[in-house]
Amino acid sequence: MKKLNKDFYYLQDMYEDEYYPKFLVDKVKYAIQELVLFLEDNNSAPLEEIQKVLDKITIKINSLCDDFYENDSEIETVARESIADTIFKILNYFDIDIDIEEAIRERDW
């Protein structure tokens, strides 16, 4: 079973920018970690199953948009790219061939 390195750096740009409340970035990270846990436990899952998990976590991240607004922040360009980059790196690590735009197709951000 393939496991993601414990030192993997999630959402680097968001954590390094004070514009994003850390507790909300943590919530985005926890959502993405659901994907990692799924992939670690299901290394050979069909792409359709993986996409369902991606849709679920993307919708979960969508639900945080209001929380970001309430904290004078938002999931804008830097955040979108940071989220997409993190998911892209995870998919690549697990050799999952899903285009990043398809992977986060449910996004509202």
PDB file of C-alpha atoms in Angstrom:
ATOM      1  CA  MET A   1       0.000   0.000   0.000  1.00  0.00           C
ATOM      2  CA  LYS A   2       1.246   3.414  -0.976  1.00  0.00           C
ATOM      3  CA  LYS A   3       1.197   6.100   1.727  1.00  0.00           C
ATOM      4  CA  LEU A   4       1.634   9.837   1.324  1.00  0.00           C
ATOM      5  CA  ASN A   5       4.768  11.204   2.981  1.00  0.00           C
ATOM      6  CA  LYS A   6       3.939  12.564   6.438  1.00  0.00           C
ATOM      7  CA  ASP A   7       5.921  15.697   5.555  1.00  0.00           C
ATOM      8  CA  PHE A   8       3.667  16.485   2.563  1.00  0.00           C
ATOM      9  CA  TYR A   9       2.925  20.209   2.646  1.00  0.00           C
ATOM     10  CA  TYR A  10      -0.768  20.892   2.048  1.00  0.00           C
ATOM     11  CA  LEU A  11      -1.963  24.277   0.776  1.00  0.00           C
ATOM     12  CA  GLN A  12       1.418  25.946   1.050  1.00  0.00           C
ATOM     13  CA  ASP A  13       0.396  29.306  -0.418  1.00  0.00           C
ATOM     14  CA  MET A  14      -2.673  29.553   1.791  1.00  0.00           C
ATOM     15  CA  TYR A  15      -0.769  28.738   4.971  1.00  0.00           C
ATOM     16  CA  GLU A  16       1.928  31.273   4.111  1.00  0.00           C
ATOM     17  CA  ASP A  17      -0.552  34.112   3.467  1.00  0.00           C
ATOM     18  CA  GLU A  18      -2.098  35.894   6.465  1.00  0.00           C
ATOM     19  CA  TYR A  19      -5.177  36.695   4.355  1.00  0.00           C
ATOM     20  CA  TYR A  20      -6.462  33.172   4.976  1.00  0.00           C
ATOM     21  CA  PRO A  21      -7.537  32.321   8.523  1.00  0.00           C
ATOM     22  CA  LYS A  22      -5.464  29.300   9.540  1.00  0.00           C
ATOM     23  CA  PHE A  23      -8.406  27.520  11.167  1.00  0.00           C
ATOM     24  CA  LEU A  24     -10.271  27.668   7.837  1.00  0.00           C
ATOM     25  CA  VAL A  25      -7.232  26.554   5.860  1.00  0.00           C
ATOM     26  CA  ASP A  26      -7.068  23.645   8.303  1.00  0.00           C
ATOM     27  CA  LYS A  27     -10.666  22.746   7.385  1.00  0.00           C
ATOM     28  CA  VAL A  28      -9.753  22.728   3.686  1.00  0.00           C
ATOM     29  CA  LYS A  29      -6.733  20.564   4.521  1.00  0.00           C
ATOM     30  CA  TYR A  30      -8.890  18.111   6.497  1.00  0.00           C
ATOM     31  CA  ALA A  31     -11.231  17.776   3.528  1.00  0.00           C
ATOM     32  CA  ILE A  32      -8.303  17.031   1.222  1.00  0.00           C
ATOM     33  CA  GLN A  33      -6.934  14.539   3.733  1.00  0.00           C
ATOM     34  CA  GLU A  34     -10.133  12.531   3.225  1.00  0.00           C
ATOM     35  CA  LEU A  35      -8.958  11.978  -0.349  1.00  0.00           C
ATOM     36  CA  VAL A  36      -5.526  10.880   0.871  1.00  0.00           C
ATOM     37  CA  LEU A  37      -7.024   8.417   3.341  1.00  0.00           C
ATOM     38  CA  PHE A  38      -9.259   7.008   0.624  1.00  0.00           C
ATOM     39  CA  LEU A  39      -6.357   6.614  -1.816  1.00  0.00           C
ATOM     40  CA  GLU A  40      -4.107   5.041   0.803  1.00  0.00           C
ATOM     41  CA  ASP A  41      -6.790   2.467   1.606  1.00  0.00           C
ATOM     42  CA  ASN A  42      -7.940   1.974  -2.001  1.00  0.00           C
ATOM     43  CA  ASN A  43      -4.803   2.224  -4.144  1.00  0.00           C
ATOM     44  CA  SER A  44      -6.473   0.524  -7.082  1.00  0.00           C
ATOM     45  CA  ALA A  45      -9.939   2.078  -6.879  1.00  0.00           C
ATOM     46  CA  PRO A  46     -11.658   2.773 -10.196  1.00  0.00           C
ATOM     47  CA  LEU A  47     -11.423   6.357 -11.445  1.00  0.00           C
ATOM     48  CA  GLU A  48     -15.185   6.778 -11.035  1.00  0.00           C
ATOM     49  CA  GLU A  49     -14.908   6.026  -7.311  1.00  0.00           C
ATOM     50  CA  ILE A  50     -11.993   8.416  -6.920  1.00  0.00           C
ATOM     51  CA  GLN A  51     -13.945  11.118  -8.757  1.00  0.00           C
ATOM     52  CA  LYS A  52     -16.870  10.642  -6.362  1.00  0.00           C
ATOM     53  CA  VAL A  53     -14.521  11.283  -3.438  1.00  0.00           C
ATOM     54  CA  LEU A  54     -13.084  14.320  -5.235  1.00  0.00           C
ATOM     55  CA  ASP A  55     -16.598  15.659  -5.821  1.00  0.00           C
ATOM     56  CA  LYS A  56     -17.458  15.114  -2.149  1.00  0.00           C
ATOM     57  CA  ILE A  57     -14.408  16.975  -0.848  1.00  0.00           C
ATOM     58  CA  THR A  58     -14.850  19.775  -3.399  1.00  0.00           C
ATOM     59  CA  ILE A  59     -18.438  20.266  -2.243  1.00  0.00           C
ATOM     60  CA  LYS A  60     -17.196  20.253   1.349  1.00  0.00           C
ATOM     61  CA  ILE A  61     -14.695  23.001   0.457  1.00  0.00           C
ATOM     62  CA  ASN A  62     -17.507  24.903  -1.318  1.00  0.00           C
ATOM     63  CA  SER A  63     -19.419  24.899   1.956  1.00  0.00           C
ATOM     64  CA  LEU A  64     -16.564  26.823   3.591  1.00  0.00           C
ATOM     65  CA  CYS A  65     -16.882  29.837   1.274  1.00  0.00           C
ATOM     66  CA  ASP A  66     -19.265  31.692   3.606  1.00  0.00           C
ATOM     67  CA  ASP A  67     -16.940  31.027   6.554  1.00  0.00           C
ATOM     68  CA  PHE A  68     -14.091  32.613   4.623  1.00  0.00           C
ATOM     69  CA  TYR A  69     -16.269  35.670   3.814  1.00  0.00           C
ATOM     70  CA  GLU A  70     -17.309  35.989   7.460  1.00  0.00           C
ATOM     71  CA  ASN A  71     -13.611  36.157   8.336  1.00  0.00           C
ATOM     72  CA  ASP A  72     -12.763  38.849   5.762  1.00  0.00           C
ATOM     73  CA  SER A  73     -11.263  36.348   3.347  1.00  0.00           C
ATOM     74  CA  GLU A  74     -12.351  34.300   0.372  1.00  0.00           C
ATOM     75  CA  ILE A  75     -11.358  31.384  -1.787  1.00  0.00           C
ATOM     76  CA  GLU A  76      -9.998  33.443  -4.657  1.00  0.00           C
ATOM     77  CA  THR A  77      -7.189  33.033  -7.184  1.00  0.00           C
ATOM     78  CA  VAL A  78      -4.328  32.193  -4.812  1.00  0.00           C
ATOM     79  CA  ALA A  79      -6.518  29.844  -2.779  1.00  0.00           C
ATOM     80  CA  ARG A  80      -7.936  28.150  -5.896  1.00  0.00           C
ATOM     81  CA  GLU A  81      -4.453  27.551  -7.220  1.00  0.00           C
ATOM     82  CA  SER A  82      -3.193  26.315  -3.859  1.00  0.00           C
ATOM     83  CA  ILE A  83      -6.091  23.860  -3.500  1.00  0.00           C
ATOM     84  CA  ALA A  84      -5.757  22.669  -7.099  1.00  0.00           C
ATOM     85  CA  ASP A  85      -1.973  22.316  -6.778  1.00  0.00           C
ATOM     86  CA  THR A  86      -2.283  20.282  -3.580  1.00  0.00           C
ATOM     87  CA  ILE A  87      -4.860  17.938  -5.115  1.00  0.00           C
ATOM     88  CA  PHE A  88      -2.824  17.699  -8.336  1.00  0.00           C
ATOM     89  CA  LYS A  89       0.286  16.653  -6.393  1.00  0.00           C
ATOM     90  CA  ILE A  90      -1.668  14.045  -4.451  1.00  0.00           C
ATOM     91  CA  LEU A  91      -3.210  12.583  -7.607  1.00  0.00           C
ATOM     92  CA  ASN A  92       0.219  12.468  -9.252  1.00  0.00           C
ATOM     93  CA  TYR A  93       1.773  10.804  -6.223  1.00  0.00           C
ATOM     94  CA  PHE A  94      -0.831   8.041  -6.345  1.00  0.00           C
ATOM     95  CA  ASP A  95      -0.544   7.788 -10.154  1.00  0.00           C
ATOM     96  CA  ILE A  96      -4.170   8.812 -10.650  1.00  0.00           C
ATOM     97  CA  ASP A  97      -4.830   9.990 -14.187  1.00  0.00           C
ATOM     98  CA  ILE A  98      -7.616  12.535 -13.685  1.00  0.00           C
ATOM     99  CA  ASP A  99      -7.284  16.022 -15.161  1.00  0.00           C
ATOM    100  CA  ILE A 100      -7.222  18.597 -12.361  1.00  0.00           C
ATOM    101  CA  GLU A 101     -10.104  20.564 -13.890  1.00  0.00           C
ATOM    102  CA  GLU A 102     -12.194  17.392 -13.893  1.00  0.00           C
ATOM    103  CA  ALA A 103     -10.992  16.486 -10.407  1.00  0.00           C
ATOM    104  CA  ILE A 104     -12.384  19.722  -8.931  1.00  0.00           C
ATOM    105  CA  ARG A 105     -15.292  20.075 -11.367  1.00  0.00           C
ATOM    106  CA  GLU A 106     -17.814  20.682  -8.541  1.00  0.00           C
ATOM    107  CA  ARG A 107     -16.055  23.807  -7.290  1.00  0.00           C
ATOM    108  CA  ASP A 108     -17.850  27.106  -6.757  1.00  0.00           C
ATOM    109  CA  TRP A 109     -14.612  28.990  -6.120  1.00  0.00           C
TER     110      TRP A 109
END
